[in-house]
PDB file of C-alpha atoms in Angstrom:
ATOM      1  CA  MET A   1     157.170 168.119 144.192  1.00  0.00           C
ATOM      2  CA  ASN A   2     154.020 170.054 143.343  1.00  0.00           C
ATOM      3  CA  LEU A   3     151.119 167.592 143.376  1.00  0.00           C
ATOM      4  CA  SER A   4     148.799 169.361 140.966  1.00  0.00           C
ATOM      5  CA  ILE A   5     146.449 167.941 138.334  1.00  0.00           C
ATOM      6  CA  VAL A   6     149.353 168.277 135.889  1.00  0.00           C
ATOM      7  CA  MET A   7     151.186 165.682 137.976  1.00  0.00           C
ATOM      8  CA  PHE A   8     148.231 163.320 138.352  1.00  0.00           C
ATOM      9  CA  TRP A   9     146.576 163.123 134.924  1.00  0.00           C
ATOM     10  CA  PRO A  10     149.243 160.774 133.503  1.00  0.00           C
ATOM     11  CA  ILE A  11     149.007 158.534 136.577  1.00  0.00           C
ATOM     12  CA  LEU A  12     145.222 158.441 136.309  1.00  0.00           C
ATOM     13  CA  LEU A  13     145.390 157.742 132.561  1.00  0.00           C
ATOM     14  CA  ALA A  14     147.898 154.921 133.102  1.00  0.00           C
ATOM     15  CA  ALA A  15     145.885 153.434 135.980  1.00  0.00           C
ATOM     16  CA  PHE A  16     142.592 153.658 134.084  1.00  0.00           C
ATOM     17  CA  SER A  17     144.188 152.137 130.983  1.00  0.00           C
ATOM     18  CA  ASP A  18     145.844 149.406 133.051  1.00  0.00           C
ATOM     19  CA  ILE A  19     142.456 148.366 134.439  1.00  0.00           C
ATOM     20  CA  PHE A  20     141.227 147.722 130.890  1.00  0.00           C
ATOM     21  CA  TYR A  21     144.572 146.159 129.988  1.00  0.00           C
ATOM     22  CA  GLN A  22     144.282 143.615 132.829  1.00  0.00           C
ATOM     23  CA  ILE A  23     140.640 142.860 131.989  1.00  0.00           C
ATOM     24  CA  CYS A  24     141.594 142.230 128.350  1.00  0.00           C
ATOM     25  CA  ALA A  25     144.673 140.174 129.258  1.00  0.00           C
ATOM     26  CA  LYS A  26     142.607 138.019 131.633  1.00  0.00           C
ATOM     27  CA  SER A  27     139.750 137.710 129.095  1.00  0.00           C
ATOM     28  CA  MET A  28     141.952 136.697 126.156  1.00  0.00           C
ATOM     29  CA  PRO A  29     140.602 133.440 124.678  1.00  0.00           C
ATOM     30  CA  ALA A  30     142.343 130.487 126.324  1.00  0.00           C
ATOM     31  CA  THR A  31     142.987 128.906 122.927  1.00  0.00           C
ATOM     32  CA  LEU A  32     144.658 132.034 121.486  1.00  0.00           C
ATOM     33  CA  ASP A  33     148.434 132.143 121.631  1.00  0.00           C
ATOM     34  CA  PRO A  34     149.292 135.643 122.910  1.00  0.00           C
ATOM     35  CA  LEU A  35     151.995 135.974 120.256  1.00  0.00           C
ATOM     36  CA  ALA A  36     149.349 135.514 117.566  1.00  0.00           C
ATOM     37  CA  GLY A  37     147.025 138.148 119.027  1.00  0.00           C
ATOM     38  CA  LEU A  38     149.661 140.797 119.719  1.00  0.00           C
ATOM     39  CA  PRO A  39     150.199 141.865 116.084  1.00  0.00           C
ATOM     40  CA  ILE A  40     146.520 142.906 115.972  1.00  0.00           C
ATOM     41  CA  THR A  41     146.965 144.733 119.270  1.00  0.00           C
ATOM     42  CA  TYR A  42     150.025 146.586 117.961  1.00  0.00           C
ATOM     43  CA  MET A  43     148.336 147.489 114.676  1.00  0.00           C
ATOM     44  CA  VAL A  44     145.456 149.051 116.602  1.00  0.00           C
ATOM     45  CA  GLY A  45     147.967 150.803 118.868  1.00  0.00           C
ATOM     46  CA  ALA A  46     149.907 152.137 115.861  1.00  0.00           C
ATOM     47  CA  VAL A  47     146.757 153.514 114.234  1.00  0.00           C
ATOM     48  CA  VAL A  48     145.528 155.117 117.477  1.00  0.00           C
ATOM     49  CA  SER A  49     149.000 156.609 118.113  1.00  0.00           C
ATOM     50  CA  ALA A  50     149.163 158.075 114.604  1.00  0.00           C
ATOM     51  CA  ILE A  51     145.667 159.537 114.893  1.00  0.00           C
ATOM     52  CA  LEU A  52     146.461 161.060 118.286  1.00  0.00           C
ATOM     53  CA  TYR A  53     149.732 162.485 116.952  1.00  0.00           C
ATOM     54  CA  PHE A  54     147.921 164.368 114.204  1.00  0.00           C
ATOM     55  CA  VAL A  55     145.057 165.462 116.492  1.00  0.00           C
ATOM     56  CA  ILE A  56     147.423 166.829 119.143  1.00  0.00           C
ATOM     57  CA  ASN A  57     150.036 168.213 116.703  1.00  0.00           C
ATOM     58  CA  LYS A  58     148.023 170.083 114.099  1.00  0.00           C
ATOM     59  CA  GLY A  59     150.206 170.239 110.994  1.00  0.00           C
ATOM     60  CA  GLY A  60     152.798 167.963 112.612  1.00  0.00           C
ATOM     61  CA  ASP A  61     155.464 166.210 110.566  1.00  0.00           C
ATOM     62  CA  ILE A  62     155.637 162.632 111.798  1.00  0.00           C
ATOM     63  CA  VAL A  63     158.484 161.742 109.439  1.00  0.00           C
ATOM     64  CA  ALA A  64     160.569 164.562 110.932  1.00  0.00           C
ATOM     65  CA  GLU A  65     159.735 163.192 114.374  1.00  0.00           C
ATOM     66  CA  TRP A  66     160.818 159.698 113.335  1.00  0.00           C
ATOM     67  CA  ALA A  67     164.217 161.135 112.407  1.00  0.00           C
ATOM     68  CA  LYS A  68     164.724 161.842 116.143  1.00  0.00           C
ATOM     69  CA  VAL A  69     164.256 158.200 117.162  1.00  0.00           C
ATOM     70  CA  ASN A  70     167.167 156.532 118.934  1.00  0.00           C
ATOM     71  CA  TRP A  71     167.817 153.113 120.447  1.00  0.00           C
ATOM     72  CA  THR A  72     165.208 153.629 123.187  1.00  0.00           C
ATOM     73  CA  SER A  73     162.242 153.174 120.830  1.00  0.00           C
ATOM     74  CA  PHE A  74     163.574 149.801 119.707  1.00  0.00           C
ATOM     75  CA  ILE A  75     164.360 148.529 123.213  1.00  0.00           C
ATOM     76  CA  LEU A  76     160.998 149.871 124.417  1.00  0.00           C
ATOM     77  CA  GLY A  77     159.337 147.792 121.693  1.00  0.00           C
ATOM     78  CA  VAL A  78     161.077 144.659 122.971  1.00  0.00           C
ATOM     79  CA  ALA A  79     160.181 145.556 126.571  1.00  0.00           C
ATOM     80  CA  ILE A  80     156.529 146.090 125.641  1.00  0.00           C
ATOM     81  CA  VAL A  81     156.367 142.656 124.036  1.00  0.00           C
ATOM     82  CA  GLY A  82     157.828 141.204 127.251  1.00  0.00           C
ATOM     83  CA  LEU A  83     155.236 143.058 129.322  1.00  0.00           C
ATOM     84  CA  GLU A  84     152.391 141.919 127.119  1.00  0.00           C
ATOM     85  CA  VAL A  85     153.417 138.281 126.867  1.00  0.00           C
ATOM     86  CA  GLY A  86     154.314 138.087 130.557  1.00  0.00           C
ATOM     87  CA  SER A  87     151.018 139.652 131.601  1.00  0.00           C
ATOM     88  CA  MET A  88     148.958 137.337 129.426  1.00  0.00           C
ATOM     89  CA  TYR A  89     150.815 134.265 130.628  1.00  0.00           C
ATOM     90  CA  ILE A  90     150.334 135.355 134.257  1.00  0.00           C
ATOM     91  CA  TYR A  91     146.651 134.609 133.660  1.00  0.00           C
ATOM     92  CA  LYS A  92     147.149 131.650 131.299  1.00  0.00           C
ATOM     93  CA  VAL A  93     149.098 129.773 133.971  1.00  0.00           C
ATOM     94  CA  GLY A  94     146.360 130.413 136.511  1.00  0.00           C
ATOM     95  CA  TRP A  95     147.154 133.510 138.571  1.00  0.00           C
ATOM     96  CA  PRO A  96     144.033 135.298 139.809  1.00  0.00           C
ATOM     97  CA  VAL A  97     143.648 138.862 138.497  1.00  0.00           C
ATOM     98  CA  ASN A  98     143.780 140.261 142.045  1.00  0.00           C
ATOM     99  CA  THR A  99     147.024 138.487 142.969  1.00  0.00           C
ATOM    100  CA  GLY A 100     149.250 137.926 139.933  1.00  0.00           C
ATOM    101  CA  TYR A 101     149.408 141.580 138.956  1.00  0.00           C
ATOM    102  CA  MET A 102     150.029 142.585 142.568  1.00  0.00           C
ATOM    103  CA  VAL A 103     152.961 140.175 142.906  1.00  0.00           C
ATOM    104  CA  LYS A 104     154.432 141.495 139.652  1.00  0.00           C
ATOM    105  CA  SER A 105     153.917 145.088 140.784  1.00  0.00           C
ATOM    106  CA  ILE A 106     155.577 144.510 144.147  1.00  0.00           C
ATOM    107  CA  ILE A 107     158.615 142.935 142.486  1.00  0.00           C
ATOM    108  CA  LEU A 108     158.686 145.841 140.020  1.00  0.00           C
ATOM    109  CA  ALA A 109     158.406 148.476 142.769  1.00  0.00           C
ATOM    110  CA  ILE A 110     161.324 146.983 144.701  1.00  0.00           C
ATOM    111  CA  ALA A 111     163.435 146.632 141.551  1.00  0.00           C
ATOM    112  CA  LEU A 112     162.741 150.233 140.479  1.00  0.00           C
ATOM    113  CA  ILE A 113     163.987 151.545 143.811  1.00  0.00           C
ATOM    114  CA  GLY A 114     167.312 149.875 142.943  1.00  0.00           C
ATOM    115  CA  VAL A 115     167.218 151.195 139.373  1.00  0.00           C
ATOM    116  CA  GLY A 116     166.537 154.713 140.654  1.00  0.00           C
ATOM    117  CA  TYR A 117     169.388 154.510 143.130  1.00  0.00           C
ATOM    118  CA  PHE A 118     172.065 152.858 140.981  1.00  0.00           C
ATOM    119  CA  ILE A 119     171.307 154.242 137.518  1.00  0.00           C
ATOM    120  CA  TYR A 120     169.665 157.614 138.164  1.00  0.00           C
ATOM    121  CA  LYS A 121     171.386 158.444 141.481  1.00  0.00           C
ATOM    122  CA  GLU A 122     168.054 158.996 143.244  1.00  0.00           C
ATOM    123  CA  ASN A 123     168.178 158.993 147.010  1.00  0.00           C
ATOM    124  CA  PHE A 124     167.502 155.915 149.099  1.00  0.00           C
ATOM    125  CA  SER A 125     165.781 156.803 152.343  1.00  0.00           C
ATOM    126  CA  LEU A 126     164.440 155.148 155.419  1.00  0.00           C
ATOM    127  CA  THR A 127     160.924 155.558 154.050  1.00  0.00           C
ATOM    128  CA  LYS A 128     161.886 153.691 150.869  1.00  0.00           C
ATOM    129  CA  ALA A 129     163.444 150.933 152.989  1.00  0.00           C
ATOM    130  CA  ALA A 130     160.182 150.801 154.957  1.00  0.00           C
ATOM    131  CA  GLY A 131     158.281 150.633 151.659  1.00  0.00           C
ATOM    132  CA  ILE A 132     160.375 147.627 150.614  1.00  0.00           C
ATOM    133  CA  ALA A 133     159.634 145.977 153.967  1.00  0.00           C
ATOM    134  CA  VAL A 134     155.910 146.615 153.516  1.00  0.00           C
ATOM    135  CA  CYS A 135     156.068 145.165 149.983  1.00  0.00           C
ATOM    136  CA  LEU A 136     157.847 142.048 151.237  1.00  0.00           C
ATOM    137  CA  PHE A 137     155.307 141.708 154.055  1.00  0.00           C
ATOM    138  CA  GLY A 138     152.575 142.060 151.443  1.00  0.00           C
ATOM    139  CA  LEU A 139     154.098 139.200 149.446  1.00  0.00           C
ATOM    140  CA  TYR A 140     154.175 137.144 152.626  1.00  0.00           C
ATOM    141  CA  LEU A 141     150.489 137.880 153.298  1.00  0.00           C
ATOM    142  CA  LEU A 142     149.525 137.057 149.700  1.00  0.00           C
ATOM    143  CA  ASN A 143     151.256 133.683 150.107  1.00  0.00           C
ATOM    144  CA  LYS A 144     149.299 132.783 153.275  1.00  0.00           C
TER     145      LYS A 144
END
């Protein structure tokens, strides 16, 4: 794998965005039900996505693009709601910002190794097994 800037800009964008995401999720008013605030969030996201589509694709035809949509966009929408609600409730039930997200991420990392192996036929190596062990040890340390 060639580790060039082309490989890292999406990771950096996602990480940078996730920092603001976690700050916003943690700072959500305690009296606001996350399911009431999310429609505003998604409206802003829809507008920003549409603007970016037209900025990046000069003369693009968004309706033609929508004709290419399959089941993944719908399931992704459901998954995003689960991510949003779960993340907000992590903080609403009292997890600290520096622990709750880490626990979720460790569980996710271990689960995605299984998804990669069983669904996408990616290799499972000794280093990945060691990574799982480190993650589990990390969970143990977080619980101390």
